[in-house]
XYZ file of C-alpha atoms in Angstrom:
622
model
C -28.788 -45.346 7.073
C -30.118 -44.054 3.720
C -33.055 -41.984 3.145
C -34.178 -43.060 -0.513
C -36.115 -39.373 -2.215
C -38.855 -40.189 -4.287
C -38.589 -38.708 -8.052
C -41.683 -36.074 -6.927
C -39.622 -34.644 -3.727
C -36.547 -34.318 -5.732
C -38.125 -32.525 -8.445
C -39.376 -30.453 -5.438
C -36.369 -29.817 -3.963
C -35.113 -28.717 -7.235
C -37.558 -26.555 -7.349
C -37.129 -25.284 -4.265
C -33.399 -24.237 -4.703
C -33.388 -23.216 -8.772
C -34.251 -19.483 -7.155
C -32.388 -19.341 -4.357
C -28.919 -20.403 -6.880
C -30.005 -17.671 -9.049
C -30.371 -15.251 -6.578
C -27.247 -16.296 -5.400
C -25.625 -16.045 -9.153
C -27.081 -12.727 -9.205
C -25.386 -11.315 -5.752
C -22.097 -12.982 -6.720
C -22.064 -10.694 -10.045
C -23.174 -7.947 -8.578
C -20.471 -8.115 -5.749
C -17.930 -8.913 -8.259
C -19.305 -6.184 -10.193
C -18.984 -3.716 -7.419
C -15.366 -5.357 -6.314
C -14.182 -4.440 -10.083
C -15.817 -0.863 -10.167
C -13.958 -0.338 -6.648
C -10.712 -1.494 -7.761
C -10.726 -0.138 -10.877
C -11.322 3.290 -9.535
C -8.074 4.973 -9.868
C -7.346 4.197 -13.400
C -10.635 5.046 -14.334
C -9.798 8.327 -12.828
C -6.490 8.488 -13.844
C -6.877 9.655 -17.925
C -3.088 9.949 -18.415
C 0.069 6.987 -18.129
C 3.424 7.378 -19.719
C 4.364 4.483 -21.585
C 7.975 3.574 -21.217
C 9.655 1.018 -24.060
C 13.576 1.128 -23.133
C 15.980 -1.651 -24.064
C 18.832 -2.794 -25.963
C 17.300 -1.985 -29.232
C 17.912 2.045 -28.796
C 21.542 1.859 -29.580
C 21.375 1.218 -33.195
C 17.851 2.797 -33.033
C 15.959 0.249 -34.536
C 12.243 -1.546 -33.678
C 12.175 -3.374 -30.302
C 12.494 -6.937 -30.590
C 10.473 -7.194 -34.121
C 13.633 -6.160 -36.192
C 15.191 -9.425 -35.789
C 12.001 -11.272 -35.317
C 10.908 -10.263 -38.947
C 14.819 -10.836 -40.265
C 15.839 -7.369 -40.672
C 19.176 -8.476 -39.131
C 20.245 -11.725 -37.168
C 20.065 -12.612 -33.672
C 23.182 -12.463 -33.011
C 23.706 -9.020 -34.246
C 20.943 -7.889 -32.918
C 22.111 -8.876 -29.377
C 25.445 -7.400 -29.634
C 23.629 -4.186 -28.706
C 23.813 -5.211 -25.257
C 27.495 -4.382 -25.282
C 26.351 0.247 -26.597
C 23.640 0.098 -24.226
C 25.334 1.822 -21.430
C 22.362 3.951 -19.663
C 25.196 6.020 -18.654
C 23.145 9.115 -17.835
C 19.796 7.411 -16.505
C 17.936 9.216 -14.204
C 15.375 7.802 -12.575
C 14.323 10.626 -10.201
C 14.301 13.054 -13.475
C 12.254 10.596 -15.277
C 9.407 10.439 -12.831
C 9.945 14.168 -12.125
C 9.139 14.900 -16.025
C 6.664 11.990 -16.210
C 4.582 13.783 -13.391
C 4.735 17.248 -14.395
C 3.336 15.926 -17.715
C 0.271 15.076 -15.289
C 0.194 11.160 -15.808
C -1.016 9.629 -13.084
C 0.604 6.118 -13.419
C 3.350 5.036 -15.545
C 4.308 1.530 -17.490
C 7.968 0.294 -18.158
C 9.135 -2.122 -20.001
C 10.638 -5.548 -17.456
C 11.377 -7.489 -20.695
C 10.253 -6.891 -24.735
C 10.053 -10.304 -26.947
C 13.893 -10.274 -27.431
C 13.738 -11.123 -23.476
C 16.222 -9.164 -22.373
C 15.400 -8.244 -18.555
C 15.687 -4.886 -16.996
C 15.531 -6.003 -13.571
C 17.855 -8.741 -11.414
C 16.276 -11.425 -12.752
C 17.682 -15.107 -11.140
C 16.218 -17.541 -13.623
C 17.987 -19.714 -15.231
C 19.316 -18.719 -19.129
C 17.966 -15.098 -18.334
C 19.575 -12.232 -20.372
C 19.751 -9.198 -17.768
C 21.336 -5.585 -18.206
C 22.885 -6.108 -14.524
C 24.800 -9.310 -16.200
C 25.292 -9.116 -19.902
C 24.904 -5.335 -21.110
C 27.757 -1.961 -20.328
C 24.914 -0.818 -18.066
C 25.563 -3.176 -15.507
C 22.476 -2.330 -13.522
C 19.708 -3.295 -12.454
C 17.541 -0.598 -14.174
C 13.951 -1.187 -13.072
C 14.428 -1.526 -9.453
C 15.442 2.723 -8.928
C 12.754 3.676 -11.037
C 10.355 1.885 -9.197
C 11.417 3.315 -6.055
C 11.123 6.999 -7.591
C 7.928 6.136 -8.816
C 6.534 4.981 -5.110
C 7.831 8.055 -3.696
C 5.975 10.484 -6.073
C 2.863 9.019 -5.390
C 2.149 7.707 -9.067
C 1.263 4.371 -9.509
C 3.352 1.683 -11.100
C 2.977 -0.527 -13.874
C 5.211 -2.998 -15.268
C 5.320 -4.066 -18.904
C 6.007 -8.045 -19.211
C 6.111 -10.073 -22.271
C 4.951 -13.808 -22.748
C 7.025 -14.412 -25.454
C 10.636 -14.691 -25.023
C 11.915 -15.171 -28.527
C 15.635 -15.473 -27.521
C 14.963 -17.921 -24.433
C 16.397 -21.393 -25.731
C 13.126 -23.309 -24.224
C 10.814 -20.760 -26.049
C 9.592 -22.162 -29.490
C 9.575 -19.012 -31.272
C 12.057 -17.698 -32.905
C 11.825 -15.598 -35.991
C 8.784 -15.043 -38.406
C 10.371 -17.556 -40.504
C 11.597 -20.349 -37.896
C 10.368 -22.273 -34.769
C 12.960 -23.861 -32.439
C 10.138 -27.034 -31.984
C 6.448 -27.873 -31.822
C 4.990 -27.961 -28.637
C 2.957 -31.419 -28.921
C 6.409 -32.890 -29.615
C 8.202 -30.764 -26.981
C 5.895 -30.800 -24.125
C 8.597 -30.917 -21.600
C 10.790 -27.992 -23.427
C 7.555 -25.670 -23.228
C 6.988 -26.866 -19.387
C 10.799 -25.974 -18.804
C 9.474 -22.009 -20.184
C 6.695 -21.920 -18.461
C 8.605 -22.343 -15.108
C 11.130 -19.790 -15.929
C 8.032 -16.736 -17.371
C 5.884 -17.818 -14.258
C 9.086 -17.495 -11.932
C 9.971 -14.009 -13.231
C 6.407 -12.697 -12.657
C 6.771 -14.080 -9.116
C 9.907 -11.976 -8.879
C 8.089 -8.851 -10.717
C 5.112 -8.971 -7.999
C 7.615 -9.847 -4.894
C 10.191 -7.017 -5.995
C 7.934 -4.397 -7.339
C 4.843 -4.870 -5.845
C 2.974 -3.452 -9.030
C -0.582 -1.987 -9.069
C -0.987 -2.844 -12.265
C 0.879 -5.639 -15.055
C 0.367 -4.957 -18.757
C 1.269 -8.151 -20.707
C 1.592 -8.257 -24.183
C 2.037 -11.110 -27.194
C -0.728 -13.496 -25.755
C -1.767 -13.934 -29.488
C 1.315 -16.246 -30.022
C -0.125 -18.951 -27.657
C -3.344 -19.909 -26.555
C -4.532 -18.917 -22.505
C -4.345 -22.813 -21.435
C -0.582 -22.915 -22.756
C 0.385 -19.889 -21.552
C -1.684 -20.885 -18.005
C -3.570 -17.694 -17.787
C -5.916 -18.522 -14.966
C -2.832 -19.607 -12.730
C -1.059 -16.128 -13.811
C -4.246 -14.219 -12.656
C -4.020 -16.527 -9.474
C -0.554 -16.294 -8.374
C -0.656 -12.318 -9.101
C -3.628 -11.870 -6.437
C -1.237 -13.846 -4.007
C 0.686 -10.943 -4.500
C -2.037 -7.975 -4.794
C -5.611 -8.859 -5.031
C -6.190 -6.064 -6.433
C -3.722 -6.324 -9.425
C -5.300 -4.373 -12.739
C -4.502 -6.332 -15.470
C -4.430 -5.015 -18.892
C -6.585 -7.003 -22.116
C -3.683 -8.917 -22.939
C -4.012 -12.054 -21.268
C -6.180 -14.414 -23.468
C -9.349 -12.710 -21.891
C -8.518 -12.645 -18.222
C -7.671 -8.745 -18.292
C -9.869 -6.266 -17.035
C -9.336 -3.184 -19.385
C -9.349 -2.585 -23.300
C -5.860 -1.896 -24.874
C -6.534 -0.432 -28.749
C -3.261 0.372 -29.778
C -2.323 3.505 -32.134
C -5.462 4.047 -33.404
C -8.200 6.236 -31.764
C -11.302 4.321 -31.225
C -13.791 5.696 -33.752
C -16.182 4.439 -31.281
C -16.047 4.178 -27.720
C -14.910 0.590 -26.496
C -17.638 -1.332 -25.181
C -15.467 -2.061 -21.777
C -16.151 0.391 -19.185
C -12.628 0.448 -18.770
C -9.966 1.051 -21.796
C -6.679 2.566 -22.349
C -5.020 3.865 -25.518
C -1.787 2.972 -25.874
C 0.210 5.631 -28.411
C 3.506 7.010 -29.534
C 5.275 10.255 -30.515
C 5.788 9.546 -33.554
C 5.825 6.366 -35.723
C 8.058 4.147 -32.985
C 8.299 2.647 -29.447
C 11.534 2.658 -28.720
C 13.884 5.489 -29.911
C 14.650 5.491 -33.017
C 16.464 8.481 -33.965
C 15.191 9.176 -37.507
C 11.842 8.566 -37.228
C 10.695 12.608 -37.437
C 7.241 12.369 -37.682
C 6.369 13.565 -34.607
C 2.914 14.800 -33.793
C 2.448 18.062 -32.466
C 1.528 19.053 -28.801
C -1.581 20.298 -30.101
C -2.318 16.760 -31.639
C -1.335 14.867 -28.093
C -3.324 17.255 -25.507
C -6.399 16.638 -28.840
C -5.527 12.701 -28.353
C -6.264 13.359 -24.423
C -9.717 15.105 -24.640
C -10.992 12.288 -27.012
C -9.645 9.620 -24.719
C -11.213 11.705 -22.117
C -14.543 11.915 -23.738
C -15.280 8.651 -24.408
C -14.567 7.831 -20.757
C -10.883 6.127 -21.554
C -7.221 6.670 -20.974
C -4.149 8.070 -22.904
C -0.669 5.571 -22.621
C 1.492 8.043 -24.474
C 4.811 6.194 -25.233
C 8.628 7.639 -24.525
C 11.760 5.997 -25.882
C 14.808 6.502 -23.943
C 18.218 6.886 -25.782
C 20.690 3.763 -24.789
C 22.537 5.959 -22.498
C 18.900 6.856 -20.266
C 18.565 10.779 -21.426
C 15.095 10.991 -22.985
C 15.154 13.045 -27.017
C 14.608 16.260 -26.973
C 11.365 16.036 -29.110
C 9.812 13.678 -26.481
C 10.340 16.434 -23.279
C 9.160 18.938 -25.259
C 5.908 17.146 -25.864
C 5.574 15.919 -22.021
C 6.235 19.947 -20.832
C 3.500 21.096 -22.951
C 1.188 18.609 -22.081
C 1.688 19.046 -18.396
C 0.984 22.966 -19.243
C -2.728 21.973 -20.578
C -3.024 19.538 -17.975
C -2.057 21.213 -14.806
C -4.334 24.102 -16.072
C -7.227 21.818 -16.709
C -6.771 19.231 -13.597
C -10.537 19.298 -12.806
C -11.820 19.038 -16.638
C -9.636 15.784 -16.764
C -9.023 13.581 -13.366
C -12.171 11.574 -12.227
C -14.381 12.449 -15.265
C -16.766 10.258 -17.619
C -17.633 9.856 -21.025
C -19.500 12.700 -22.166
C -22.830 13.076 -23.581
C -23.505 12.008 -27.259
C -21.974 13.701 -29.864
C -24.648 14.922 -31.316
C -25.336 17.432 -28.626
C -22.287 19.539 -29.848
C -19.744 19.771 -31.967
C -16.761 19.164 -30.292
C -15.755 16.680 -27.545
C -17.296 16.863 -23.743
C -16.965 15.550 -20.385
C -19.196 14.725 -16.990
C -18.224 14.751 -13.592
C -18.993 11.752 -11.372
C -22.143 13.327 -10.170
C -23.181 14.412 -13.925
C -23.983 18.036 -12.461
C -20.855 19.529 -14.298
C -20.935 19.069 -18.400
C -16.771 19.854 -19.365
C -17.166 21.239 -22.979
C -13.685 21.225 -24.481
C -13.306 23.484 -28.025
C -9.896 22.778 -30.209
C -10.758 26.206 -31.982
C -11.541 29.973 -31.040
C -14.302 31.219 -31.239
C -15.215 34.404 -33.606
C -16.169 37.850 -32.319
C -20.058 37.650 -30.961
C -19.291 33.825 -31.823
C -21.490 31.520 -29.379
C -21.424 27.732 -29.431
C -24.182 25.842 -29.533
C -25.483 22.641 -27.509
C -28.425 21.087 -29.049
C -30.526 19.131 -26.836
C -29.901 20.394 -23.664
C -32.967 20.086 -21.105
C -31.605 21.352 -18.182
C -31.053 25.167 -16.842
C -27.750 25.262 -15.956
C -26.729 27.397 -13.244
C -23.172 28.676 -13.995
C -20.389 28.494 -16.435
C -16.863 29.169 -15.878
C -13.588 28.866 -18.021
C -11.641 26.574 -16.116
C -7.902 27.120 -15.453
C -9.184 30.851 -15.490
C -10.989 33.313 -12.714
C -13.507 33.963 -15.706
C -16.794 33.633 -16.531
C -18.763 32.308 -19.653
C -21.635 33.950 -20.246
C -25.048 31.626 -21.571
C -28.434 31.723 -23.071
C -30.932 29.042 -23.057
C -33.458 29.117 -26.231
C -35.353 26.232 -25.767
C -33.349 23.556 -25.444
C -30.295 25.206 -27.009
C -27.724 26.081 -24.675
C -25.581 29.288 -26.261
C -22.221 29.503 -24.465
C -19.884 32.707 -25.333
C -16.273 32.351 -24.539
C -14.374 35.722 -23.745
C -11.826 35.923 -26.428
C -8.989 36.577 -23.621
C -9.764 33.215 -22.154
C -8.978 30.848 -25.275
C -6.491 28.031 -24.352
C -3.578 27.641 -26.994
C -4.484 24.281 -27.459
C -7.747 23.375 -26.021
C -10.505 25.609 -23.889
C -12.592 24.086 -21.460
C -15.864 25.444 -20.258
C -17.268 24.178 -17.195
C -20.825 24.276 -16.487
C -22.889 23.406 -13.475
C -26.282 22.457 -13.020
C -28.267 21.823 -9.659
C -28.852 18.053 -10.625
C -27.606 15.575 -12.955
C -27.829 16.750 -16.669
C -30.755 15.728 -18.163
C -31.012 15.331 -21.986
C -33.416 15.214 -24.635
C -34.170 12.642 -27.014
C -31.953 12.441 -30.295
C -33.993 14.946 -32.753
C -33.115 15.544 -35.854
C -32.350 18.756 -36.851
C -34.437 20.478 -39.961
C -33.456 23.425 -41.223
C -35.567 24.494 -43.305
C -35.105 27.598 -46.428
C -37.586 29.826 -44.359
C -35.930 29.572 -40.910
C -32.482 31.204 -42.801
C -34.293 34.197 -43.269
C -35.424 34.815 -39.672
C -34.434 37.988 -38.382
C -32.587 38.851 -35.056
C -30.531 35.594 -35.200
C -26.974 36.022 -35.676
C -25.557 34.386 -39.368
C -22.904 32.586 -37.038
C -25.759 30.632 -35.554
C -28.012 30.013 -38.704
C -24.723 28.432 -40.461
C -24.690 26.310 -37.570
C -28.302 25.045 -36.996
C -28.014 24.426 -41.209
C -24.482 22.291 -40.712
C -26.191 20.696 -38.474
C -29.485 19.980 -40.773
C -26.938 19.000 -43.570
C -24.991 16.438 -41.097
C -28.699 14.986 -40.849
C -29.303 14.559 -44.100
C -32.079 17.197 -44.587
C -30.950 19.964 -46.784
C -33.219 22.869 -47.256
C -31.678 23.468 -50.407
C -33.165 20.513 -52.568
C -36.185 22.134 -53.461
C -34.393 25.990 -54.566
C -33.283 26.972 -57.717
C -29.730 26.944 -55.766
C -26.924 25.914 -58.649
C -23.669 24.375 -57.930
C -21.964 27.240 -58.897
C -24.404 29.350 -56.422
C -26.569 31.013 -59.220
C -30.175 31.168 -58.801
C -31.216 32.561 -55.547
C -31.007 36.277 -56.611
C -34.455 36.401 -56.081
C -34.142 35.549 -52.489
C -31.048 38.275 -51.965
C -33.355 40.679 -50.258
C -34.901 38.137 -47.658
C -31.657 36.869 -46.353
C -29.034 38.796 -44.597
C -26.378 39.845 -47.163
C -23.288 38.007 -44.890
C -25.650 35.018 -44.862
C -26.508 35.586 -48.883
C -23.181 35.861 -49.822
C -21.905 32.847 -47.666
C -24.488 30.637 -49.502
C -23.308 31.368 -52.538
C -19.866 30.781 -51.662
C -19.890 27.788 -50.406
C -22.871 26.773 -52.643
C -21.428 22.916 -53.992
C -21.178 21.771 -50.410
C -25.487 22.573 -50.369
C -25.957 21.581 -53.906
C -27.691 17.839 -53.789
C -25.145 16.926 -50.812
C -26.868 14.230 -48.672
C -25.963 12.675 -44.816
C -22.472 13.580 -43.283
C -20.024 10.912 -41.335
C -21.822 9.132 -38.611
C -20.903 9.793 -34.843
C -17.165 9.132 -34.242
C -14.952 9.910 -37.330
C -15.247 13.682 -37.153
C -16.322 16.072 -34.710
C -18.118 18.737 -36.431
C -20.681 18.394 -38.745
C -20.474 17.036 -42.575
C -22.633 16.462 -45.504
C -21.743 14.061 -48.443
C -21.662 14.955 -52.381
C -24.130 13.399 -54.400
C -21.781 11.230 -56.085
C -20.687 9.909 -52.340
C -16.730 10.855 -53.469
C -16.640 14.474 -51.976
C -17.157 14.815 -47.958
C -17.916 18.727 -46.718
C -16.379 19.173 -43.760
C -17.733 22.449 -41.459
C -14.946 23.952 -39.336
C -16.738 26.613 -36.543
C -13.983 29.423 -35.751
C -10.159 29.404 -35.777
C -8.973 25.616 -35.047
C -6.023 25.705 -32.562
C -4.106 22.913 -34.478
C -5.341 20.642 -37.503
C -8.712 19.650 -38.040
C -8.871 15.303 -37.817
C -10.244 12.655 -39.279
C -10.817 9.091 -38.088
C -11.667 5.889 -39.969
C -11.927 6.795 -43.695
C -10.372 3.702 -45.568
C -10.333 5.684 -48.757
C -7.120 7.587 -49.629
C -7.519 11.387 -49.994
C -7.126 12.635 -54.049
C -7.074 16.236 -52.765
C -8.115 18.585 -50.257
C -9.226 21.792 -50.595
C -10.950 25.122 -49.426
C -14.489 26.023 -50.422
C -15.450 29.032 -52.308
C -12.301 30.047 -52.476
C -9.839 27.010 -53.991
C -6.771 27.078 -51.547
C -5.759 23.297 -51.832
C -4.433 21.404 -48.455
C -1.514 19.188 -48.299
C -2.705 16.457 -45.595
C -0.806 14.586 -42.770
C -1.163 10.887 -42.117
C -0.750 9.354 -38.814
C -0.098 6.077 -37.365
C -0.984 4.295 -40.670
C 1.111 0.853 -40.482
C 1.165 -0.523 -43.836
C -0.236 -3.780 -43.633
C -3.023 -3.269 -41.101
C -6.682 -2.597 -42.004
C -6.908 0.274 -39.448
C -6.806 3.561 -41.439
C -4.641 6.293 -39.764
C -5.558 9.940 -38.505
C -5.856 12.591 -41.663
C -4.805 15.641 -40.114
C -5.522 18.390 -42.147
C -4.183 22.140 -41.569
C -6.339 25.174 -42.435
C -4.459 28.322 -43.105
C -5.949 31.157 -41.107
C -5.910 33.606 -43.366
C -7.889 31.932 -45.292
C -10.686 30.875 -42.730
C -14.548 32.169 -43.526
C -15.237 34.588 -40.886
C -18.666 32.745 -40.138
C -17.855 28.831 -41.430
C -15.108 27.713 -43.076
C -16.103 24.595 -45.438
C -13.371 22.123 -46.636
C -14.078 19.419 -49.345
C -11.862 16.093 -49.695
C -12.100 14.402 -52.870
C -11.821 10.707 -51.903
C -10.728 7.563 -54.738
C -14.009 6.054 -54.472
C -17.676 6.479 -52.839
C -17.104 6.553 -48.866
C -15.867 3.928 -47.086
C -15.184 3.743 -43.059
C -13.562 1.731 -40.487
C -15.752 1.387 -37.380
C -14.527 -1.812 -36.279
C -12.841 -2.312 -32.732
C -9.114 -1.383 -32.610
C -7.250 -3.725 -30.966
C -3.404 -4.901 -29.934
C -0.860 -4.858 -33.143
C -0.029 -8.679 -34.081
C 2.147 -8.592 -36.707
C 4.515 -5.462 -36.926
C 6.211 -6.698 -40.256
């Protein structure tokens, strides 16, 4: 029998529930929430993954998969690589030795690039394998793997969508398509079975912890059947980490070459970067960066809370170049030294607190303050903003002490000079609970508080960088000239190292306005008043070249202050046709630092113009 509800009680009813569903709603996200932050614990701690791309394309040396893709020589040739690529000297157990000494916590491989050629036993039909069709003859994932279980890493496995040599795949080359899928339904259906199938065999074989995919963009996620990839991996492991690469259904950020200039808005993000210019090996591609640049690229991941992917490329025969082990050796130097500065950190605090890159601890009670430079003699470095009294400070990796001062809320923090890392030192220091902050003030030097006596020129060039970086310049309303006549009348009231440094460096205080905004350089910087001429303040003796992030202009010249040394820059990881400026690295010759603040000035081609935009997966690779 039916119990006809009158329009009144069902609007009660209706009533009645609406809360209880969005309590409900509100417990599901917050249990999913808490299900994600628990499962994405590890590679949140983890900072550091080595990147493996290793395939057919490193006999003749040439880009992975793209090289044919963009015509640069046929298929066909292209594939006859499988008969050079021998991996007569591969490793496995070296590899993850190496790979964990570098202190990488987890480490990707390549299963199959876009020219679908499978590393692994693969039994699906058409597959190209190394164990069938290359000299190698093996099945090359499967002892890695195995090595990498038994160090303790964790493993991740590399998988591309596209398969552009698969005969049921419709893409081909940039300039060809073997069909359209609306007319080829049942050709697509045919691929679809044979990608799902392999990552069936990848999760079954492997057992992965986590499964970066790449070259979504070429379909949407209901062709490539995202949700029922997702599904059938938690069969598997329900607590697969996938990477961003999956039409949305990812759970981490993956920019790609390009340091963020801002920190991702995902909690969880991962920078995937090479050597030098290439994935694979490619043996005249010199530009290598330095060690110094890599452990740099670390602490930046590290202080905006993300990881570094750093990329090898194994020759065709398995031995990794030279070039590449020498990086992952001095990395693992920094690293071992620094373990507890790196592993299970957060993003630091904002960068306006100090002027190089930090770090928190879980419980926020230890601030990590990492400084690329060395300091001066006497030279402390300033945090700004800094409410709380810490309670120690230690440089870590060492037995020693920092010694500190609190003024306010300026935190002074001298460094013994015995104690400066090579590449980057890292001060550790404690307080009794979580750091609290001040509000973002904005510093104001003004002309009067230069010539205050008993503070140190070191930390009055500072606290007026700083001032400049605002955009308040105490210099505006002083006789001060460009060419640093004028204030001979003020000689006597300022210390003579401070006198003589304002005149020196008087064109980067001359009518400069507002440096670079948070992100694209980590020191302060004031801007001429024509907008074409950034000031750049370097504090001590950099370990390695000062960088810069996101400037789209290109650099006329470079040059010292005061003193007219000009600087040949390096460019990084610019790809021709993308949007996303590279890294300017520029060296400073010691011997021609400013024993208080050094100032360099890059001419641009045009008024300032940045790149702050998110940096995402590379699409095209022309």
């Amino acid at each position: 029998m039916m119990t006809r509800t009158t329009p009144f009680k069902s609007l009660f009813i209706l009533l009645f529930l609406l809360p209880l569903c969005k309590l409900s709603a509100q417990e599901t996200t917050k249990e999913n929430i808490s299900a994600k932050a628990q499962k994405m614990e590890w590679f949140k701690d983890a900072k550091l993954g080595i990147f493996i791309h290793w395939g057919i394309y490193s006999v003749n040396g040439i880009a992975e998969s793209w090289s044919f893709f963009n015509n640069y020589l046929s298929h066909d040739n292209y594939m006859k690589q499988l008969n050079g690529f021998n991996a007569a000297n591969y490793n496995p157990q070296e590899w993850v030795k190496l790979i964990k000494g570098s202190g990488a916590k987890y480490s990707v491989i390549t299963s199959k690039h876009h020219d679908g050629v499978a590393l692994w036993d693969t039994k699906t039909e058409n597959a190209t394998t190394t164990l069938k069709n290359s000299a190698a003859k093996k099945d090359l994932i499967s002892p890695f793997v195995t090595e990498l279980k038994k160090s303790g890493l964790k493993t991740g496995i590399y998988f591309s969508l596209p398969d552009w040599s698969h005969p049921d795949y419709d893409g081909f080359t940039r300039e060809r398509k073997r069909y359209k899928l609306a007319e080829a339904p049942a050709r697509w259906n045919k691929f679809s079975t044979y990608f799902h199938t392999q990552l069936d065999e990848l999760s079954a074989s492997f057992k992965p912890d986590l499964l970066w995919f790449d070259g979504d963009w070429e379909h949407t996620g209901e062709e490539w059947q995202s949700a029922k990839i997702l599904s059938n991996l938690k069969k598997y492991n329900p607590n697969i980490i996938i990477n961003s690469r999956l039409n949305h259904h990812g759970d981490y950020e993956t920019p790609e070459q390009g340091i963020p200039v801002l920190k991702p808005d995902n909690d969880y993000w991962e920078l995937c970067y090479t050597m030098n210019d290439s994935w694979g090996y490619q043996p005249y591609d010199y530009k290598y960066k330095s060690p110094n640049m890599i452990i740099r690229t670390l602490v930046d991941c590290i202080s905006m809370g993300g990881n570094l992917l750093l990329d090898i490329g194994p020759k065709a025969d398995g031995t990794i170049p030279d070039e590449q082990v020498n990086i992952l050796k001095q990395l693992g130097r920094w690293t071992n030294k620094h373990a507890e500065a790196i592993y299970g950190t957060r993003a630091g605090i904002p960068a306006w607190h100090f002027s190089g890159k930090t770090a928190l601890s879980k419980d926020k009670k230890t601030l990590y303050v990492y400084a690329d430079w060395a300091t001066k003699t006497n030279e402390e470095l300033l945090l700004r903003g800094i409410k709380s009294q810490p309670v120690s400070a230690k440089i870590v990796g060492t037995k020693m002490a920092a010694s500190f001062s609190k003024k306010g809320s300026d935190l002074l923090v001298k460094i013994p000079s015995s104690a400066a890392d090579q590449d980057v030192t890292v001060i550790a220091i404690k307080f009794d609970q979580p750091i609290e902050l001040h509000e973002l003030s904005t510093p104001n030097t003004s002309f009067a508080d230069l010539k205050e006596k008993g503070t140190a020129d070191q930390l009055l060039l500072k606290k007026l960088a700083n001032s400049l970086h605002a955009g308040n310049n105490p210099f505006l309303n002083t006789s001060l000239a460009v060419d640093g006549i004028g204030l001979e009348k003020d000689k006597n009231t300022l210390s003579p190292g401070l006198y003589n440094w304002i005149t020196k460096n008087a064109e980067a205080l001359y009518k400069t306005s507002k440096g670079l905004p948070g992100g694209h350089y980590q020191g302060a910087s004031a801007l001429s008043a024509d907008k074409q001429t950034l000031y750049l303040f370097v504090e001590g003796t950099p370990t390695g070249p000062i960088a810069l992030k996101g400037i789209k202009n290109k650099i006329s010249r470079i040059r010292i202050v005061g003193e007219g040394t000009m600087i040949e820059p390096q460019l990084f990881n610019k790809l021709y046709w993308s949007a996303v400026p590279g890294i300017i690295y520029i060296p400073i010759p010691q011997p021609r630092l400013d024993k208080d603040l050094t100032v360099i000035a890059v001419l641009l081609d045009g008024p300032l113009d940045l790149y702050r935009e998110k940096v995402g997966a590379i699409e095209s690779n022309l």
